[in-house]
Amino acid sequence: MNENKPDNSQSLACVFCRKNDDCPNKYGEKKTYEKWNFSVHYYCLLMSSGIWQRGKEEEGVYGFLIEDIRKEVQRASKLKCTVCKKNGASIGCVVPTCKRSYHLPCGLQKECIFQFTDNFASFCWKHRPVQAITSNKYSSSLPCTICLEFVEPIPTYNILQSPCCKNAWFHRDCLQVQAINAGVFFFRCTLCNNTDIFQKEMLRMGIHIPEKDASWELEENAYQELLQSHDRCDIRRCHCKKGRDYNEPNSKWEVKRCQSCGSSGTHLACSSLQSWEQNWECLDCRRITYTSDFQKAPKHPLANSTNVTVTDCLLEESSSKLPRQSTVAQHKELLRQGSKFRRDISTILIELGFQIKKKTKTLYINKANVWRSALEQFQSQKFNPSYAIDVVYINGNEAGSQHLGSKQEFLSHLMHHLENSSVFEGSLAKNLSLNSQAVKENLYYEVGKMLAISLVHGGPSPGFLSETLFKCLAYGPENVLPTLDDVSDIDVAQIIIKIDSATDLNILNSVIKQHYNYLEVSGCLRLTTSLSDKFMLVKDILFYHVINRVKAPFESFKQGLETLGVLEKIQTYPEAFYKILCHKPENLSAKSLSDLFTIHTLADVQTLRFWNSYLKAIEDGKCTTTMEDILFFATGCSSVPPTGFKPSLSVECLHVDFPVADKYRNHLVLPATNTYEEFQANMDFAIRDTLRLEKEDRSHTRPRTLNASSNEEMLI
């Protein structure tokens, strides 16, 4: 046998289909045999109905003897193709009652199925096997999991569905190319890696899976480039004085590669990585990940510090794909996995911020009633939480009274109103209250949505949720045990205290009898046969009052927090969110506040010295002003938001009598004075006066709806 293809034999057509095409994906490998002066497509040979492989692999053509091939060609010359009407149709439909014969290319054109397994059966377009059409639960197109182009999720000849992953769809051509490249050892479902079920179904549907190793395994030096490692810092602002290519192991200048692509790197110090164990992703990989995550935001079922940049703080790895499980089980699994799942809250919120579009929505906020203005804007059908937010303050109906406002100042005002609203109860740590008016107006949902929007759009840490309310959000109410501290109702607290302090069964029954109506209506009434029953009774009352009583408000509040994917992140990274939702930020030091500000222009050295002395005096308690007062004066926020200030804070020195703050630009102007005493007096006066006016505004602008009579269903 001679498999060489000299020039005079290149034009030989396949002896079965009479085509010169050399297309391995469609017809199999085309081989020309000079010795016998013919060419043949591998698939045409395999699928011909009247020939069998009687020889060994090295005999004839793939084990088909030459005399058998000539006999099959002779037999086919008498059969007319039902498609092209020409002779030579060597392939027939395997169904006994069907008399259709065709060439392989004609069969492919008519969407016949050729099974490359067992007896190599062929099915015509009338009798071909089909995949079952399940109820179409997909409202839109889905991507082919190989080429990622969108397809209609309905099984047809050209569109196939995975038998093991019902949401995996493929183009037939994509599957065939992958099968040829992967071979029988590596061809598997692209989602779940199933081999047996997947290959069996694909063979049934006419996908040829060659019995060979994967093409990439056969290529010489195919993985040579994997031996090369990327050792260069690609962060936009590399801080290493020795250059981007400097790499010193076991130091802060060691280069860490992107965990996803491995083709970008950063010095540990350039991305604030604390250790080599922390994972890091480059900006391109992070954008790809979160663009796909938020490409299709779900429609809502209800009706009407330190500055951090996106480039410099993408430090952690994406959470591993875990099996679907309860929130508590998932949390335990995360804790079990260890510190690689503990993520910085600023990183998480920055990632959520990737879904914010460039399109801007302007909010017109009346400073006389921030709550009502915000509520009207957020409830508007035109409001989209994924749009960037601009704030314009308006003062009633006065002409020309509009001016640009700081988004972070507005969100800070909004969080202050929410903390003191009657949808929450409690002094410092807040639980949800039962406010019938708020339920009627769907305000619990709106409050949850406002919290989510504030976090993603760069607002301050709320810091007022109780640990119990947070655990209900993170782990589910059924896994939470409230405490007496969660009960703000004095009457209910007294009942619990009386039951818990009962020293014998008679006293316990007397207390139960005294509050029989409350216990019966609340569903906590139980038969007590021993003093130890009081503990279960106390537990039932606590669970009813703190959780069951506010079940409807809680569900609505939780739905609001689903906005922009915040609730999902809370449940995935509870430790990170606990710090900002349940605790106020730590007090600022002189150094931390000073580090927040950058010098805007060439500053007066003496004024800067006064500024540093002023901050030190505040830290030492020699001034009534606090660090938080200065921050509020300059930005409208009394604490550093988790994602930092945008724009970053700046300061300059000018010859003015008093300090001036531009909260829209986060810019502070310091007065240039002759003495430190004059500087301190002017600073104290301006800051105290601003705080006094702010407190007066807040005392006159409490949200009416939220502070209306709650009409709570008292059961005592």
XYZ file of C-alpha atoms in Angstrom, residues 164-573:
410
model
C -26.411 15.222 31.978
C -26.654 19.045 32.282
C -30.032 20.267 31.070
C -28.826 23.847 30.729
C -25.900 22.912 28.461
C -26.537 23.414 24.732
C -24.256 22.936 21.746
C -23.978 23.482 18.025
C -23.570 20.122 16.282
C -20.558 21.433 14.381
C -18.936 22.648 17.622
C -19.408 19.219 19.199
C -17.969 17.429 16.194
C -14.854 19.595 16.082
C -14.329 19.159 19.819
C -14.835 15.385 19.579
C -12.215 15.084 16.825
C -9.713 17.164 18.798
C -10.397 15.608 22.202
C -10.759 11.982 21.203
C -12.492 9.306 23.233
C -10.369 9.931 26.334
C -11.076 13.651 26.733
C -14.460 14.205 25.071
C -16.894 14.999 27.889
C -19.642 17.384 29.021
C -18.225 20.895 29.208
C -20.100 21.653 32.428
C -20.031 18.551 34.626
C -17.228 16.534 32.920
C -19.468 13.463 32.628
C -18.074 11.014 30.075
C -20.196 7.859 29.864
C -23.703 9.319 29.619
C -22.525 12.227 27.506
C -20.609 10.158 24.948
C -23.418 7.598 24.646
C -25.933 10.314 23.787
C -23.602 12.076 21.369
C -22.901 8.814 19.513
C -26.645 8.215 19.274
C -27.048 11.679 17.751
C -24.353 11.123 15.127
C -21.214 12.668 16.636
C -18.056 10.779 15.627
C -15.714 10.266 18.588
C -12.406 8.892 17.270
C -10.540 6.319 19.330
C -7.356 8.328 19.699
C -5.586 10.563 22.154
C -6.334 14.271 22.248
C -4.677 16.348 19.547
C -2.943 18.533 22.127
C -1.377 15.461 23.718
C 0.168 14.431 20.416
C 1.766 17.786 19.628
C 5.486 17.921 20.326
C 6.447 20.440 23.022
C 2.804 21.474 23.292
C 3.201 22.707 26.874
C 6.617 24.254 26.584
C 5.269 27.731 27.327
C 3.897 26.531 30.671
C 7.449 26.225 31.913
C 7.819 29.982 31.513
C 6.489 32.113 34.378
C 5.414 35.750 34.350
C 7.692 37.740 36.674
C 6.704 41.339 36.067
C 4.490 43.799 37.960
C 1.678 45.034 35.699
C -0.174 47.247 38.198
C -0.811 50.698 36.782
C 1.149 52.349 39.591
C 4.101 50.165 40.474
C 5.712 51.388 43.705
C 8.962 49.454 43.376
C 11.895 51.810 42.943
C 13.896 49.090 41.199
C 11.340 48.749 38.413
C 8.538 46.464 37.318
C 10.873 43.571 36.476
C 12.349 43.413 39.979
C 11.334 40.214 41.800
C 12.755 39.412 45.238
C 11.340 36.193 46.748
C 10.073 36.216 50.350
C 9.761 39.986 50.430
C 7.120 42.584 49.685
C 8.664 42.926 46.217
C 7.964 39.324 45.260
C 5.791 39.081 42.137
C 2.402 37.368 42.545
C 0.734 36.102 39.362
C -2.985 36.346 38.524
C -4.746 33.236 39.781
C -6.963 33.051 36.666
C -4.749 33.770 33.658
C -1.234 33.712 35.097
C -0.162 36.240 32.461
C -0.289 39.336 34.677
C 1.525 40.010 37.912
C 1.867 42.382 40.837
C 4.366 43.028 43.578
C 2.812 42.134 46.931
C 3.298 45.716 48.099
C 1.800 47.231 44.953
C -1.574 45.545 45.608
C -1.447 45.699 49.422
C -1.197 41.924 49.689
C -0.245 40.913 53.217
C 1.232 37.541 52.324
C 1.970 35.197 49.439
C -0.987 33.012 50.474
C -3.487 35.693 49.464
C -4.834 35.259 45.952
C -4.963 37.992 43.374
C -6.711 38.491 40.041
C -5.798 40.993 37.375
C -8.301 43.630 36.328
C -9.099 41.977 32.980
C -9.988 38.629 34.585
C -12.032 40.313 37.301
C -13.972 42.318 34.726
C -14.751 39.179 32.714
C -15.930 37.331 35.828
C -18.240 40.018 37.086
C -19.536 41.156 33.720
C -20.852 37.622 33.163
C -22.232 37.457 36.719
C -24.273 40.589 36.315
C -25.071 40.489 32.628
C -28.663 39.560 33.315
C -30.005 41.082 36.520
C -33.163 39.335 37.789
C -36.418 41.235 37.530
C -37.857 42.029 40.938
C -41.187 40.325 41.706
C -42.598 43.181 43.769
C -44.472 46.159 42.449
C -44.508 49.492 43.195
C -9.194 54.685 55.891
C -7.802 54.128 52.895
C -8.711 55.059 49.392
C -9.223 51.934 47.307
C -9.080 51.809 43.537
C -10.341 49.125 41.221
C -6.891 48.635 39.768
C -5.006 48.389 43.042
C -7.352 46.303 45.167
C -8.461 43.144 43.430
C -6.789 40.928 45.914
C -8.815 37.822 46.562
C -9.880 34.795 44.616
C -13.417 33.975 43.510
C -15.214 31.527 45.748
C -15.012 27.923 44.628
C -18.024 26.326 43.041
C -19.748 24.622 45.916
C -22.735 22.276 45.668
C -26.072 23.946 46.314
C -26.783 23.725 50.015
C -28.408 25.579 52.883
C -26.956 28.926 53.904
C -25.723 27.598 57.229
C -24.139 24.538 55.640
C -22.482 26.753 53.053
C -21.167 29.069 55.782
C -19.716 26.137 57.711
C -18.082 24.891 54.535
C -16.560 28.322 53.949
C -15.186 28.399 57.475
C -13.825 24.885 57.028
C -12.007 25.896 53.866
C -10.065 28.468 55.884
C -8.759 31.939 55.326
C -8.802 31.901 51.531
C -12.539 32.637 51.693
C -12.119 35.556 54.087
C -12.318 38.556 51.865
C -11.861 42.238 52.401
C -15.205 44.076 52.383
C -13.855 46.856 50.158
C -12.889 44.295 47.511
C -16.331 42.681 47.601
C -18.126 46.027 47.264
C -15.816 47.172 44.469
C -16.611 43.962 42.601
C -20.335 44.581 43.066
C -19.722 48.075 41.729
C -18.588 46.635 38.381
C -22.256 46.262 37.436
C -22.818 50.042 37.688
C -23.251 51.382 34.174
C -21.857 54.607 32.774
C -25.377 55.921 32.265
C -26.208 58.428 34.996
C -29.413 59.014 36.940
C -29.760 62.413 38.621
C -31.544 62.413 41.978
C -33.196 65.693 42.970
C -33.068 65.744 46.766
C -34.844 68.241 48.981
C -32.563 68.775 51.969
C -35.597 69.675 54.055
C -36.810 66.080 53.698
C -34.075 63.751 52.482
C -36.077 60.607 53.280
C -39.202 61.557 51.325
C -37.148 62.821 48.367
C -35.081 59.662 48.248
C -38.142 57.436 48.543
C -39.884 59.165 45.639
C -36.768 58.913 43.466
C -36.090 55.241 44.269
C -39.729 54.237 43.716
C -39.784 55.892 40.293
C -40.162 53.463 37.391
C -37.287 55.241 35.627
C -34.876 54.565 38.498
C -32.347 51.815 37.835
C -30.040 50.910 40.754
C -27.300 49.928 38.296
C -27.077 53.480 36.886
C -24.455 55.845 38.263
C -25.932 58.407 40.664
C -25.601 62.188 40.576
C -27.189 64.291 43.327
C -28.715 67.745 42.951
C -29.959 69.453 46.106
C -33.049 71.612 45.842
C -34.472 73.977 48.452
C -38.243 73.898 48.115
C -39.597 75.734 45.081
C -37.147 78.621 45.193
C -35.825 79.578 41.770
C -32.166 79.074 41.244
C -31.771 77.127 44.478
C -30.393 73.944 42.871
C -26.769 72.960 43.355
C -24.684 69.854 42.838
C -24.379 67.691 45.907
C -22.079 64.961 47.117
C -23.412 61.459 46.518
C -21.640 60.160 49.609
C -23.027 63.001 51.718
C -26.548 62.169 50.494
C -26.090 58.481 51.295
C -24.735 59.407 54.729
C -27.858 61.501 55.400
C -30.022 58.653 54.166
C -28.364 56.083 56.473
C -28.870 58.456 59.413
C -32.599 58.710 58.622
C -32.929 54.947 58.262
C -31.176 54.309 61.572
C -33.665 56.542 63.378
C -36.749 55.451 61.458
C -39.554 53.406 62.993
C -39.044 50.427 60.671
C -36.351 49.563 63.205
C -36.565 49.262 66.967
C -33.916 49.227 69.652
C -31.488 51.778 70.997
C -28.115 50.984 69.410
C -28.442 47.550 67.806
C -31.560 47.644 65.645
C -34.074 44.901 64.879
C -37.039 45.214 62.547
C -40.190 46.613 64.121
C -43.789 45.773 63.269
C -45.146 48.919 61.629
C -48.431 48.332 59.824
C -48.177 51.598 57.881
C -44.693 50.704 56.664
C -45.920 47.250 55.644
C -48.810 48.824 53.723
C -46.481 51.190 51.862
C -43.868 48.435 51.209
C -41.259 50.488 53.061
C -39.350 47.517 54.423
C -38.479 46.560 50.865
C -37.478 50.138 50.065
C -35.272 50.349 53.178
C -33.504 47.114 52.203
C -33.010 48.429 48.691
C -31.606 51.717 50.012
C -29.096 49.869 52.180
C -27.967 47.781 49.199
C -27.686 50.801 46.891
C -25.739 52.749 49.513
C -23.199 49.955 49.977
C -22.588 49.385 46.250
C -22.561 53.083 45.306
C -19.910 53.986 47.883
C -22.002 55.014 50.877
C -20.904 54.793 54.533
C -21.117 51.727 56.742
C -24.630 51.429 58.247
C -23.329 49.873 61.466
C -26.676 49.738 63.294
C -28.128 46.266 62.582
C -28.333 43.910 65.532
C -26.353 40.706 65.500
C -29.627 38.769 65.524
C -31.027 40.568 62.467
C -27.733 40.094 60.643
C -27.667 36.361 61.404
C -31.236 36.045 60.112
C -30.068 37.567 56.821
C -26.866 35.556 56.594
C -27.935 32.139 57.902
C -31.742 32.161 57.900
C -34.148 32.933 60.812
C -34.588 29.253 61.584
C -30.937 29.063 62.660
C -30.935 32.075 65.004
C -31.525 32.241 68.768
C -32.587 35.767 69.879
C -31.626 37.110 73.311
C -33.349 39.401 75.801
C -31.279 42.308 74.442
C -33.249 42.003 71.189
C -36.549 42.821 72.958
C -37.188 46.567 73.027
C -40.778 46.260 74.265
C -40.600 46.737 78.047
C -43.813 44.768 78.747
C -42.637 41.726 76.801
C -39.205 41.953 78.416
C -40.857 41.945 81.856
C -42.818 38.787 81.003
C -39.611 37.040 79.916
C -37.780 38.143 83.051
C -40.615 36.932 85.307
C -40.705 33.517 83.647
C -36.927 33.156 83.661
C -36.639 34.138 87.336
C -39.371 31.774 88.568
C -37.902 29.626 91.340
C -40.555 26.914 91.491
C -43.331 25.434 89.392
C -46.138 27.277 91.239
C -44.585 30.686 90.577
C -44.046 29.716 86.941
C -47.691 28.669 86.479
C -48.827 31.860 88.220
C -46.860 33.998 85.727
C -48.256 31.962 82.835
C -51.805 32.446 84.137
C -51.231 36.193 84.551
C -50.186 36.564 80.893
C -52.345 33.795 79.485
C -53.867 35.897 76.669
C -50.498 37.045 75.351
C -49.026 33.554 75.443
C -52.071 32.059 73.738
C -52.272 34.603 70.920
C -48.523 34.466 70.333
C -48.639 30.668 70.108
C -46.224 30.255 73.025
C -48.628 28.722 75.531
C -47.434 25.310 76.619
C -48.074 22.775 79.354
C -45.469 23.088 82.112
C -44.813 20.027 84.216
C -41.424 20.994 85.613
C -39.484 24.134 86.357
C -37.101 23.416 83.503
C -39.952 24.019 81.044
C -39.462 27.729 81.609
C -36.350 27.731 79.428
C -38.240 26.443 76.408
C -41.045 28.919 77.094
C -38.591 31.828 77.184
C -37.036 30.605 73.957
C -40.475 30.437 72.275
C -41.390 33.972 73.383
C -38.082 35.388 72.183
C -38.374 33.641 68.821
C -41.948 34.832 68.372
C -41.349 38.452 69.362
C -38.056 39.014 67.543
C -38.534 36.791 64.471
C -41.998 35.327 63.845
C -43.832 38.551 64.703
C -41.957 40.464 61.989
C -41.811 37.668 59.417
C -43.557 39.674 56.674
C -41.407 42.813 57.190
C -38.273 40.635 57.256
C -39.064 38.924 53.957
C -39.736 42.285 52.323
C -36.555 43.783 53.812
C -34.559 40.792 52.585
C -35.956 41.152 49.063
C -34.843 44.771 49.046
C -31.317 43.708 50.009
C -31.219 41.434 46.965
C -30.766 44.602 44.882
C -27.453 44.549 42.998
C -26.644 41.119 44.467
C -25.870 42.410 47.982
C -27.815 39.757 49.927
C -26.060 36.943 48.053
C -22.675 38.403 49.007
C -23.785 38.802 52.647
C -24.662 35.113 52.750
C -21.389 34.143 51.042
C -19.080 36.373 53.103
